[in-house]
Coordinates of C-alpha atoms and ligand atoms in Angstrom, one line a residue:
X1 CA 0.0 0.0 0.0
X2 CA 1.1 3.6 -1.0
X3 CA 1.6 5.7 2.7
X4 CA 2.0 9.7 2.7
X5 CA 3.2 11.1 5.5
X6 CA 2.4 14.9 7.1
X7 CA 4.4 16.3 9.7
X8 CA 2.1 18.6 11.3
X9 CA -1.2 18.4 12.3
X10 CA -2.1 22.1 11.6
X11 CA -4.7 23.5 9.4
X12 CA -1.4 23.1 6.7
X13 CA -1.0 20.0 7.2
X14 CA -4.2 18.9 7.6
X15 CA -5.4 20.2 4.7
X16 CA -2.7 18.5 2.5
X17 CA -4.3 15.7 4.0
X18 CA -7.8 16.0 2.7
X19 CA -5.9 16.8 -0.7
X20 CA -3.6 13.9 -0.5
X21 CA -7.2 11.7 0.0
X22 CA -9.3 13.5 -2.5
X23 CA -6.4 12.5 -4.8
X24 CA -5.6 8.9 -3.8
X25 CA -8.7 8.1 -3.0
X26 CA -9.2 5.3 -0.4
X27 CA -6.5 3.3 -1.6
X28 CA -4.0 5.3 -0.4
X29 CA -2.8 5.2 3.1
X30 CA -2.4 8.5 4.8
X31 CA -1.0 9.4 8.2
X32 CA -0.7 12.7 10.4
X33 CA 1.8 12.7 13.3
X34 CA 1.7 15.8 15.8
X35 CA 4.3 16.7 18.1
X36 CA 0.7 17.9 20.3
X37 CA -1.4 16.1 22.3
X38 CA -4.2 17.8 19.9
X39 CA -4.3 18.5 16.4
X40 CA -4.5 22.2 14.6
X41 CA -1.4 24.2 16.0
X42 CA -2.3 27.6 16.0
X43 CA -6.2 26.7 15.8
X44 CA -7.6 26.1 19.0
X45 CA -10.8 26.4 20.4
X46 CA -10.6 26.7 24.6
X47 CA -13.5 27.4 26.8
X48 CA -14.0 30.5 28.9
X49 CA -16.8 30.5 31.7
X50 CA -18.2 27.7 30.2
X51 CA -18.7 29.8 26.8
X52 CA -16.5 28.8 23.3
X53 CA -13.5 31.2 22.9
X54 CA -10.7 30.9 20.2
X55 CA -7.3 30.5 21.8
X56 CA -5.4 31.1 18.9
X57 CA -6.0 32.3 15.3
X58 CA -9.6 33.7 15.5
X59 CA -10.9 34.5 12.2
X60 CA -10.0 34.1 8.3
X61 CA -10.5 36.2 5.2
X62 CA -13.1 35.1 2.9
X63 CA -12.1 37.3 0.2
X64 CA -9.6 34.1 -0.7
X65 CA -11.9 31.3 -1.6
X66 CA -9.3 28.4 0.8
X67 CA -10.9 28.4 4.0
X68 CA -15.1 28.8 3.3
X69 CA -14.2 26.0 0.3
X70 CA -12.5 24.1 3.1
X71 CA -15.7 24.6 5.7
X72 CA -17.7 23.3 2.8
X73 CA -15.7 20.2 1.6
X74 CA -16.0 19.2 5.4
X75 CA -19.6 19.7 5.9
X76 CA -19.5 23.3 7.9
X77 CA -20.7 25.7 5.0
X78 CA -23.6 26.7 7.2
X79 CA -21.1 27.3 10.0
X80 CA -19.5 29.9 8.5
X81 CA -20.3 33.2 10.2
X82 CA -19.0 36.7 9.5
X83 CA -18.7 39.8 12.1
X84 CA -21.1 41.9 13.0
X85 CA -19.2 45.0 10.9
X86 CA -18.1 47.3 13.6
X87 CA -15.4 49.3 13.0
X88 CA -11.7 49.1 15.0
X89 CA -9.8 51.4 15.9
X90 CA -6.5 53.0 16.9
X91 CA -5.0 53.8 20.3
X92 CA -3.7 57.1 19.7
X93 CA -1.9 59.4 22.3
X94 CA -4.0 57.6 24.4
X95 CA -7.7 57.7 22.7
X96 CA -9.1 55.3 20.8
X97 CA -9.4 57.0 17.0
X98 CA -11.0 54.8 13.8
X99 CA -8.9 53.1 11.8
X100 CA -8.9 55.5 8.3
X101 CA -10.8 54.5 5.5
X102 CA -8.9 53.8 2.2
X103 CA -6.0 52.0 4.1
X104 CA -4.1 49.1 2.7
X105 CA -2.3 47.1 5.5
X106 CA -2.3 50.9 7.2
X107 CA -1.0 52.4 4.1
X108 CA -3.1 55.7 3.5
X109 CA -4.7 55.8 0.0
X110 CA -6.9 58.6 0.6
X111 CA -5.6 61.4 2.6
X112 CA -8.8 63.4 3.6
X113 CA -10.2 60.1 5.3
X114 CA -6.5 60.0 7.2
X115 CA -7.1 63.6 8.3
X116 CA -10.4 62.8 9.1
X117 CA -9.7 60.3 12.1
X118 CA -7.1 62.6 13.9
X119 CA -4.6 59.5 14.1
X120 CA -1.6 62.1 12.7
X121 CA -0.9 65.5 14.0
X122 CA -1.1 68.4 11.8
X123 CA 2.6 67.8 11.3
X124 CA 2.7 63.8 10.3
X125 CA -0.6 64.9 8.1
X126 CA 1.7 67.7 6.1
X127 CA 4.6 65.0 5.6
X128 CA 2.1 62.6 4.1
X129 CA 0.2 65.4 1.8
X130 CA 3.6 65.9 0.6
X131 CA 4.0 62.7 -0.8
X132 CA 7.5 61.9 -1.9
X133 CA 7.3 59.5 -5.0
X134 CA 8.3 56.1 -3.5
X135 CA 6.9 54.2 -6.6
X136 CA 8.4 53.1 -10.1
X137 CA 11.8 52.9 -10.6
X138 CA 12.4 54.1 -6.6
X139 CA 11.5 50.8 -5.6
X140 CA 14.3 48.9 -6.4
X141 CA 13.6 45.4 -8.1
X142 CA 14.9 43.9 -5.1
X143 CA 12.8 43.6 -1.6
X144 CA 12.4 46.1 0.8
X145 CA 11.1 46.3 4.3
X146 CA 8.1 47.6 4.4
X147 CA 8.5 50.8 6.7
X148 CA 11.0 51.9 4.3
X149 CA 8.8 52.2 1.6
X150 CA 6.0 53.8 3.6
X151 CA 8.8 55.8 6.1
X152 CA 10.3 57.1 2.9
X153 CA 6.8 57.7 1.2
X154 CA 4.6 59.3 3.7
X155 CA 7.2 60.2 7.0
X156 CA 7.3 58.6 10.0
X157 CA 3.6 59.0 11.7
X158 CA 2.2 57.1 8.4
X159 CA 4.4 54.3 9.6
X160 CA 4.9 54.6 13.1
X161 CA 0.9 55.0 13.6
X162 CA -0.8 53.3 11.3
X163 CA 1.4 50.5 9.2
X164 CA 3.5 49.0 12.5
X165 CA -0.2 48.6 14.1
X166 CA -1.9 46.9 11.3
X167 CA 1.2 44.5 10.8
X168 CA 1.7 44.3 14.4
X169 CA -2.1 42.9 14.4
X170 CA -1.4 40.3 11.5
X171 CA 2.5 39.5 12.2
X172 CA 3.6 40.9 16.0
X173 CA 6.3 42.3 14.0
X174 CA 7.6 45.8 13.4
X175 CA 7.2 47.5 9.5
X176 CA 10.6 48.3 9.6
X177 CA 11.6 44.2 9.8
X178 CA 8.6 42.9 7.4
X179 CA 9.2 42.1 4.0
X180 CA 7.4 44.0 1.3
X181 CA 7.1 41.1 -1.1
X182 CA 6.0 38.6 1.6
X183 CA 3.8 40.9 3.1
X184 CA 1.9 42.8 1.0
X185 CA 2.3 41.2 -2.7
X186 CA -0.5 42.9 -4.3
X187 CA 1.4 46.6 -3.3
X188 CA 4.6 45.3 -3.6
X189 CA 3.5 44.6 -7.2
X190 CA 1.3 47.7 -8.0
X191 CA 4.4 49.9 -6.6
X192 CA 6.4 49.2 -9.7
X193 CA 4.0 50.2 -11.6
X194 CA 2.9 53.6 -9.7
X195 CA 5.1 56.0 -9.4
X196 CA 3.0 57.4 -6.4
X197 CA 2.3 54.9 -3.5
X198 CA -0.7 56.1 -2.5
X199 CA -1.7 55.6 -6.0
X200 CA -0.7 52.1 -5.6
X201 CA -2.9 51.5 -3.0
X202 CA -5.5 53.1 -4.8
X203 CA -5.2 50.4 -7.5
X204 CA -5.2 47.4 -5.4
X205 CA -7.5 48.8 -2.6
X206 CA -10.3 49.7 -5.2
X207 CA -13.5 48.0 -4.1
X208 CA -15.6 45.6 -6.4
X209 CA -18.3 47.0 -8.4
X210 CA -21.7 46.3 -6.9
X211 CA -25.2 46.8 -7.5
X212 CA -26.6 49.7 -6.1
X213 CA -28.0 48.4 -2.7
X214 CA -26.0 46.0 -2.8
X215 CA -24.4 44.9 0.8
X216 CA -20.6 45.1 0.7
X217 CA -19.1 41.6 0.5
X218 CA -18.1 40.3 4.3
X219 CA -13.7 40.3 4.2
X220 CA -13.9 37.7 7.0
X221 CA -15.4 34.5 8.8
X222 CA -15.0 32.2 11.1
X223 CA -16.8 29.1 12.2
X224 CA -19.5 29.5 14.9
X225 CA -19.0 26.9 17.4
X226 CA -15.2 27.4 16.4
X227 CA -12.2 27.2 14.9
X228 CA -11.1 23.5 16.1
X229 CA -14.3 22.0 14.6
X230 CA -12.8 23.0 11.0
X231 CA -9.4 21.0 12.3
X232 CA -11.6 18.2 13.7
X233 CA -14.1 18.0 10.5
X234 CA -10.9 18.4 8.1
X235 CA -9.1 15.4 9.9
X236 CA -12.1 13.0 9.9
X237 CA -12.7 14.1 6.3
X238 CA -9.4 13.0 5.0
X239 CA -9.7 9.6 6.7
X240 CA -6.0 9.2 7.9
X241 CA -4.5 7.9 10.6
X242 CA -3.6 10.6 13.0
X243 CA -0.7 9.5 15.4
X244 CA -0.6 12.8 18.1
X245 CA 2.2 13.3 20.8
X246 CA 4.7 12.3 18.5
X247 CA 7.4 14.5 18.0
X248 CA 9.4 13.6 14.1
X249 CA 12.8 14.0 14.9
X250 CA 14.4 12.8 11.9
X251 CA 13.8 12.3 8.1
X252 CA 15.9 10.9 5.5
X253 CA 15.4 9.0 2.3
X254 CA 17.0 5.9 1.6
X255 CA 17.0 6.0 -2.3
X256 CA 13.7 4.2 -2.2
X257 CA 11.5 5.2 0.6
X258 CA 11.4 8.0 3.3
X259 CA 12.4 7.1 6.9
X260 CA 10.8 9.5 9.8
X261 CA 12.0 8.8 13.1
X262 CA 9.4 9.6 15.5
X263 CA 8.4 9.7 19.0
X264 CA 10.5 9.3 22.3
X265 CA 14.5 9.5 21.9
X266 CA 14.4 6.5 24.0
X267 CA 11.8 4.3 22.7
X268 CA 11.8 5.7 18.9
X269 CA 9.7 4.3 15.9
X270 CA 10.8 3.8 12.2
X271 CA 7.6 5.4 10.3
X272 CA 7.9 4.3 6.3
X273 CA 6.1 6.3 3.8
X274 CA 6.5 7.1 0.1
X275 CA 5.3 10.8 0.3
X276 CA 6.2 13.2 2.8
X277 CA 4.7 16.7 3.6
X278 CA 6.5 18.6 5.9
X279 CA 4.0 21.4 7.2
X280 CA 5.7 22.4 10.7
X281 CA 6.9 25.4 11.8
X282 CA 10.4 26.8 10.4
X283 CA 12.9 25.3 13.2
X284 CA 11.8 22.1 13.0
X285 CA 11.4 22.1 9.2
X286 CA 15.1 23.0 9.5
X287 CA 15.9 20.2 11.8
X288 CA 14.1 17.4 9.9
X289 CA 15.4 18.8 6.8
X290 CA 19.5 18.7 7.5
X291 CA 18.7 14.4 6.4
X292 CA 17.6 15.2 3.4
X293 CA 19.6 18.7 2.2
X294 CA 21.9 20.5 4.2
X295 CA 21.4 23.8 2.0
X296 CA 17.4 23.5 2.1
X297 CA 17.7 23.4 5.9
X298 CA 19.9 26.4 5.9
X299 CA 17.5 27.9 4.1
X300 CA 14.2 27.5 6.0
X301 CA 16.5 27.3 9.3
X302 CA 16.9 31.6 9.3
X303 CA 13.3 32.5 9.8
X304 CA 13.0 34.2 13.5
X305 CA 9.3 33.8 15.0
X306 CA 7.6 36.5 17.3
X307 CA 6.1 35.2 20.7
X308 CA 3.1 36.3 22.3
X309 CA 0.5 36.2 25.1
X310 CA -3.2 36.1 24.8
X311 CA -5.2 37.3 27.6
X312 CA -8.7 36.2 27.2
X313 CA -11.5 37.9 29.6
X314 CA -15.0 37.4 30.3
X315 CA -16.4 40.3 32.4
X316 CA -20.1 41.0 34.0
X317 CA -21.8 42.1 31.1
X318 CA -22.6 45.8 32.5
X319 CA -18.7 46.4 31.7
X320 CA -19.8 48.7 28.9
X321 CA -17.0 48.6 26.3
X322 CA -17.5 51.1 23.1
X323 CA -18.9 50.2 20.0
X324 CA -15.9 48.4 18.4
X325 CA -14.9 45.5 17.3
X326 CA -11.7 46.1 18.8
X327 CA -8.8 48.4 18.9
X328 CA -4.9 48.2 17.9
X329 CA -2.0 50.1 19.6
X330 CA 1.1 51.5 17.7
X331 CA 4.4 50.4 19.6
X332 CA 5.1 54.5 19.6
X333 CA 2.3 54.4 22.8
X334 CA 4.9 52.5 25.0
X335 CA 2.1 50.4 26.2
X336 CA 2.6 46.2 26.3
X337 CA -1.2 45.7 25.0
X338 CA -0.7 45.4 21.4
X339 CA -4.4 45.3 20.1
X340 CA -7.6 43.8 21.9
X341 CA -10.5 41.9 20.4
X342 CA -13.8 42.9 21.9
X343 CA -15.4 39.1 21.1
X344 CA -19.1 39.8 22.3
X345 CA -19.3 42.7 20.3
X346 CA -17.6 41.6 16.9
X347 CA -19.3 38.4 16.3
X348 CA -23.2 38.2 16.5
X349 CA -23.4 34.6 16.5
X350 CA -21.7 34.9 19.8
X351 CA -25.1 35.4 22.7
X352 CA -22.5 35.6 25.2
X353 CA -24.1 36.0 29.1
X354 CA -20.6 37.8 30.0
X355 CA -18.7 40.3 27.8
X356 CA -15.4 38.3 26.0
X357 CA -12.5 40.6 25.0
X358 CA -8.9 39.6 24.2
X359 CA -5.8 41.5 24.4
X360 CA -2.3 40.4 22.8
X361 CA 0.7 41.1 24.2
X362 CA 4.3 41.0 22.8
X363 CA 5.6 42.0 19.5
X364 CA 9.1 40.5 18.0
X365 CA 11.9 42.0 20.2
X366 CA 9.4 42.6 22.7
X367 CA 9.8 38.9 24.3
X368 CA 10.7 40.4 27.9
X369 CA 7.1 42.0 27.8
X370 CA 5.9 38.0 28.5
X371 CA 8.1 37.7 31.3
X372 CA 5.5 38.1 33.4
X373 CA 3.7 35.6 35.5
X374 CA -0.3 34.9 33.9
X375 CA -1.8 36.2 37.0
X376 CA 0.3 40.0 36.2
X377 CA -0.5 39.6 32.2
X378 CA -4.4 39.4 33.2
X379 CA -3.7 42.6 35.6
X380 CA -1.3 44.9 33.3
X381 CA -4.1 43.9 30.2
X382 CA -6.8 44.8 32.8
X383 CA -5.2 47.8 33.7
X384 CA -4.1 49.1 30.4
X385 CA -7.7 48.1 28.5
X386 CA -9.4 50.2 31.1
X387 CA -6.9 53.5 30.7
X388 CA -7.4 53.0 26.9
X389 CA -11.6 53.1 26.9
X390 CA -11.7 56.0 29.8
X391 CA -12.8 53.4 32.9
X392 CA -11.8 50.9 35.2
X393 CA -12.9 47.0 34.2
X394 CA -14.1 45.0 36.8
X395 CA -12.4 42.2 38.5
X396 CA -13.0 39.8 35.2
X397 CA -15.3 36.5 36.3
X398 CA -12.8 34.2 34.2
X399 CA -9.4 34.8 32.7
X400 CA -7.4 32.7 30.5
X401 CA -3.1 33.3 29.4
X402 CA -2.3 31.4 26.2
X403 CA 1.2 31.8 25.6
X404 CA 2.2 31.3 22.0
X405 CA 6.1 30.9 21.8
X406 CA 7.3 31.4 18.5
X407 CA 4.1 31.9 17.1
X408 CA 4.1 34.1 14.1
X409 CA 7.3 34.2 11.8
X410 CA 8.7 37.2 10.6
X411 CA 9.0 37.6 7.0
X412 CA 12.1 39.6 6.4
X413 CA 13.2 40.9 3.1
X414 CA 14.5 38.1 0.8
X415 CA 11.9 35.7 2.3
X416 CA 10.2 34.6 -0.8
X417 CA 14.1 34.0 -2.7
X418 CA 15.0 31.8 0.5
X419 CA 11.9 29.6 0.1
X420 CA 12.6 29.4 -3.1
X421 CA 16.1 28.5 -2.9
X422 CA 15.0 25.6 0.0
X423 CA 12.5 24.3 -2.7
X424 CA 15.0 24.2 -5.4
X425 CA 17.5 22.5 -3.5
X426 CA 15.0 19.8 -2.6
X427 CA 13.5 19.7 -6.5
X428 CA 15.3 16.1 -6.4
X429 CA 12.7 14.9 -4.2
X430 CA 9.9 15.2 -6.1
X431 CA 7.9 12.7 -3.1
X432 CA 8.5 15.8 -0.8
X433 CA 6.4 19.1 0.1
X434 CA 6.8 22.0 1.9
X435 CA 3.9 23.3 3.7
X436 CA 2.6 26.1 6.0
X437 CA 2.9 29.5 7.6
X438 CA 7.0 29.1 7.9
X439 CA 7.1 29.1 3.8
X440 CA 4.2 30.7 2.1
X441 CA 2.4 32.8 4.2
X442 CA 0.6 33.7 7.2
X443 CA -3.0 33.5 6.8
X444 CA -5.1 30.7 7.0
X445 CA -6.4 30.7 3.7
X446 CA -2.9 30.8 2.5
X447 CA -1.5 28.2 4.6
X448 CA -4.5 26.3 3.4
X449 CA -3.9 26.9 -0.2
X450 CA 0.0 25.9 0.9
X451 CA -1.0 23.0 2.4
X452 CA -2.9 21.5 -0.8
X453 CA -0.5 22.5 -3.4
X454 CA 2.2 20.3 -1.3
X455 CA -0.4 17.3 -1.7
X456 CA -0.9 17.8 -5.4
X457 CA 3.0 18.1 -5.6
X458 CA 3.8 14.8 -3.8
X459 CA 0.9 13.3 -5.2
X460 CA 2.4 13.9 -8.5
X461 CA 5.4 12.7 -7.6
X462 CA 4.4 9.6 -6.2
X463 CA 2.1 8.7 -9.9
X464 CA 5.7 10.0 -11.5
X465 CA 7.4 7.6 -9.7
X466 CA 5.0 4.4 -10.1
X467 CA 4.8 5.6 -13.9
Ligands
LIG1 C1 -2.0 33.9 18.4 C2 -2.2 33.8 16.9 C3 -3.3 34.4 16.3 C4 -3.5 34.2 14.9 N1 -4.6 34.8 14.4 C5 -4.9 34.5 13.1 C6 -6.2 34.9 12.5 O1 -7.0 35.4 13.2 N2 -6.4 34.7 11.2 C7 -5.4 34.1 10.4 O2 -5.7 33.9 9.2 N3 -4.3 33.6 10.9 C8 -4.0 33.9 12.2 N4 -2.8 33.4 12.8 C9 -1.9 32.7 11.9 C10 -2.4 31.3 11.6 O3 -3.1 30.8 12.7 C11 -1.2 30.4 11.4 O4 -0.3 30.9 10.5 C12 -1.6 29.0 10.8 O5 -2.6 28.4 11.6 C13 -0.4 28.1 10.8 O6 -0.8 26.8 10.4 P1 0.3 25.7 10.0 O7 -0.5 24.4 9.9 O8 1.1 26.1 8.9 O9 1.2 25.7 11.3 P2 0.9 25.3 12.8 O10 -0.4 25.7 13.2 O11 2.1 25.9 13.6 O12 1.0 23.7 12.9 C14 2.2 23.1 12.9 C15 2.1 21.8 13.6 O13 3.3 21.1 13.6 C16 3.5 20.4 14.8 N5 4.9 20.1 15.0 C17 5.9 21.0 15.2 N6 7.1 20.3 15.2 C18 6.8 19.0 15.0 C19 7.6 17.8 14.9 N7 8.9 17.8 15.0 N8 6.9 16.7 14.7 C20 5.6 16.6 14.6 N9 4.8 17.7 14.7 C21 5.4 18.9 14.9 C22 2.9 21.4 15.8 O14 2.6 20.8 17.1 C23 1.7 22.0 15.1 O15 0.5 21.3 15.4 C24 -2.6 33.5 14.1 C25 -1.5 32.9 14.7 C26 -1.3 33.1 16.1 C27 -0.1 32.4 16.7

């Protein structure tokens, strides 16, 4: 019997899975091993005062087609649920301010709607009327960070107050450290061909035509009930064998077949399989690829992660919070909440009997911000929430720390070439894929989409290979 192999249970992983069977059919023997006790990675659903709370990644974009295509194939179409619309904002010299209009990723597009929300001062709002052209042949063909681009562009504010924020709330990394390319392709792209980058923004920003009347198109989802029953319904769908608390710890291929050593150092197992997908995070991708190629694992092996803390809070529900779906909190505030996610409020499928909110701590370079026992995370988060909406919370009912170390890697400039260069050097192995957020992207959508290309590739491979 055929056996593929995925390293990593997370929604990657899994979803090469589901791939991997909707390809080979039920002849083909699949099996998931995860270093966790559970599957999913950065999914998890955990349990707040007896009310469904998401521990991790919360909510996916539906303007990719990956993840609501996913919910379907697994039998959760009608579970997919969309916020209620409320605008966020940002925590500016201490007041909460909306989050301009127009914005891509935080880069301004229109300037009035910037002025508008008071988020610059009259200064910052002269630098970025005064535009310096950052577009066309000023970008170099190379990468750049993306705070250069904007710093350069618009002036500091632009990218101290809005950009760092906004990639802060997808990456807990700083604009000055993220990689154009990786990070925002679409601008990235439409910057060469702009010689303006607001213009560029204007391009890619510029909404769908609708009907008049027409309700704009929701830009995200999740699954009501949560995100864990998209892992769970994604694993049963694909019908493999999952093996969980299994750490891989090495892979190699011995001409015919791949070898993955897994579980305890002292009591390990020999795991055979003709198709591997690798879909764990970038330091153990590294580790498990020095077997098969030494330059691939130097490769993968450079990409940092940023850690962070979650503090999740369910209040009595007379702790009034404004009418927002959440806020975000430029570095440039000196504060260690980095953006807060008002749960009750955002999702209407939610009838919670408390009030939910979230706040995120920790940026990359920012690890000694989590050096903090849980019980002072809950009261700094507590503390600094309250200062930020103008009164004091109440002593929360329930409160929950999940600490994600190295949860979010940082694309830096040259990410894509790297990847690229890992890939080639493994083109020999045409039985192997490379999945997930370490290579091709962040989202869940795109790790998704990652995940199932990886299948098709192996897959591929493995007919090449009986052919
Ligand atoms: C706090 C947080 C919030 C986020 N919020 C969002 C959001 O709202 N929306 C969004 O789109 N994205 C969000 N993301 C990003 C997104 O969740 C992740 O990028 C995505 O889930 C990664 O999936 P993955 O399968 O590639 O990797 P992971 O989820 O990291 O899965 C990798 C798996 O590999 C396993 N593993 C590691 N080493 C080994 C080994 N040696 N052997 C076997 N198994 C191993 C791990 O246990 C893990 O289960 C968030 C991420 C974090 C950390």
């Amino acid at each position: 019997m055929t056996r593929a192999l995925v390293i990593g249970g997370g929604i990657s992983g899994l979803a090469a899975a589901l791939r991997l069977r909707e390809l080979g059919g039920p002849a083909l023997e699949i099996v998931v091993v995860d270093r966790a006790e559970h599957l999913g990675g950065k999914l998890r659903t955990g349990q707040i005062a007896d009310t469904p709370v998401e521990l991790g990644a919360e909510t996916f974009l539906v303007r990719r087609p990956e993840a609501v295509r996913l919910a379907g194939k697994v039998g959760l179409a009608e579970a997919v649920t969309h916020p209620a619309g409320l605008p966020a904002a940002l925590a500016v010299d201490g007041e909460l301010r909306p989050i301009p209009k127009g914005t891509l990723l935080g880069v301004p597009g229109d300037f009035d709607a910037v002025a508008e929300t008071g988020v610059l001062s009259p200064e910052g709002l002269a630098r970025m009327r005064a535009e310096e052209s950052a577009g066309g042949a000023l970008l170099p063909d190379g990468d750049v960070t993306v705070g250069s681009l904007v710093r350069r562009a618009f002036g500091d504010e632009v990218a101290d107050r809005l950009v760092d924020p906004l990639l802060g709330g997808v990456y807990a990394g700083r604009a000055d450290e993220l990689s154009l390319r990786a990070t925002a392709p679409a601008l990235a792209a439409a910057a060469r061909e702009h010689d303006r980058l607001s213009d560029a923004v204007r391009a890619v920003a510029a909404p769908a035509a609708k009907a008049p009347g027409e309700a704009p198109a929701p830009v995200f989802g999740t699954i009501a009930g949560g995100l864990s029953m998209l892992v769970e319904a994604t694993a049963l769908a694909s019908g493999a064998e999952l093996r969980l608390g299994l750490p891989v710890r090495e892979l190699s291929h011995d001409g015919e077949r791949w070898l993955a050593t897994i579980g305890d150092t002292r009591d390990p197992e020999i795991l055979t399989a003709d198709a591997v997908v690798l879909a764990v995070p970038a330091r153990p991708a590294s580790r498990l690829l020095e077997g098969v190629s030494a330059e691939a694992a130097t490769e993968v092996g450079v990409l940092e992660y940023a850690s962070m803390a979650l503090v999740t809070m369910a209040l009595e529900l007379d702790a009034e919070l404004p009418e927002l779906s959440g806020f975000l909190v430029p570095a440039t505030e000196g504060r260690a909440v980095k953006a807060a996610t008002f749960f009750s409020r955002k999702w209407p499928h939610r009838a919670d009997e408390l009030t939910v909110l979230r706040c995120s701590i920790g940026r990359h370079g920012q690890e000694a911000e989590l050096q903090r026992t849980d019980a002072q995370l809950i009261a700094l988060a507590r503390a600094e929430l309250g200062e930020l909406i103008g009164r004091e919370l109440p002593e929360p009912v329930d409160a929950h720390v999940t600490r994600w170390g190295g949860g979010l890697p940082q694309y830096g400039p040259g990410h894509e070439e790297r990847i690229a260069a890992a890939r080639e050097a493994l083109s020999g192995f045409s039985t192997l894929g490379l999945a997930g957020a370490a290579f091709d992207g962040v989202g869940i959508p795109v790790c998704i989409a990652s995940g199932e290309k990886a299948a098709e590739r192996v897959f591929a491979g493995l007919a090449a290979g009986r052919g």
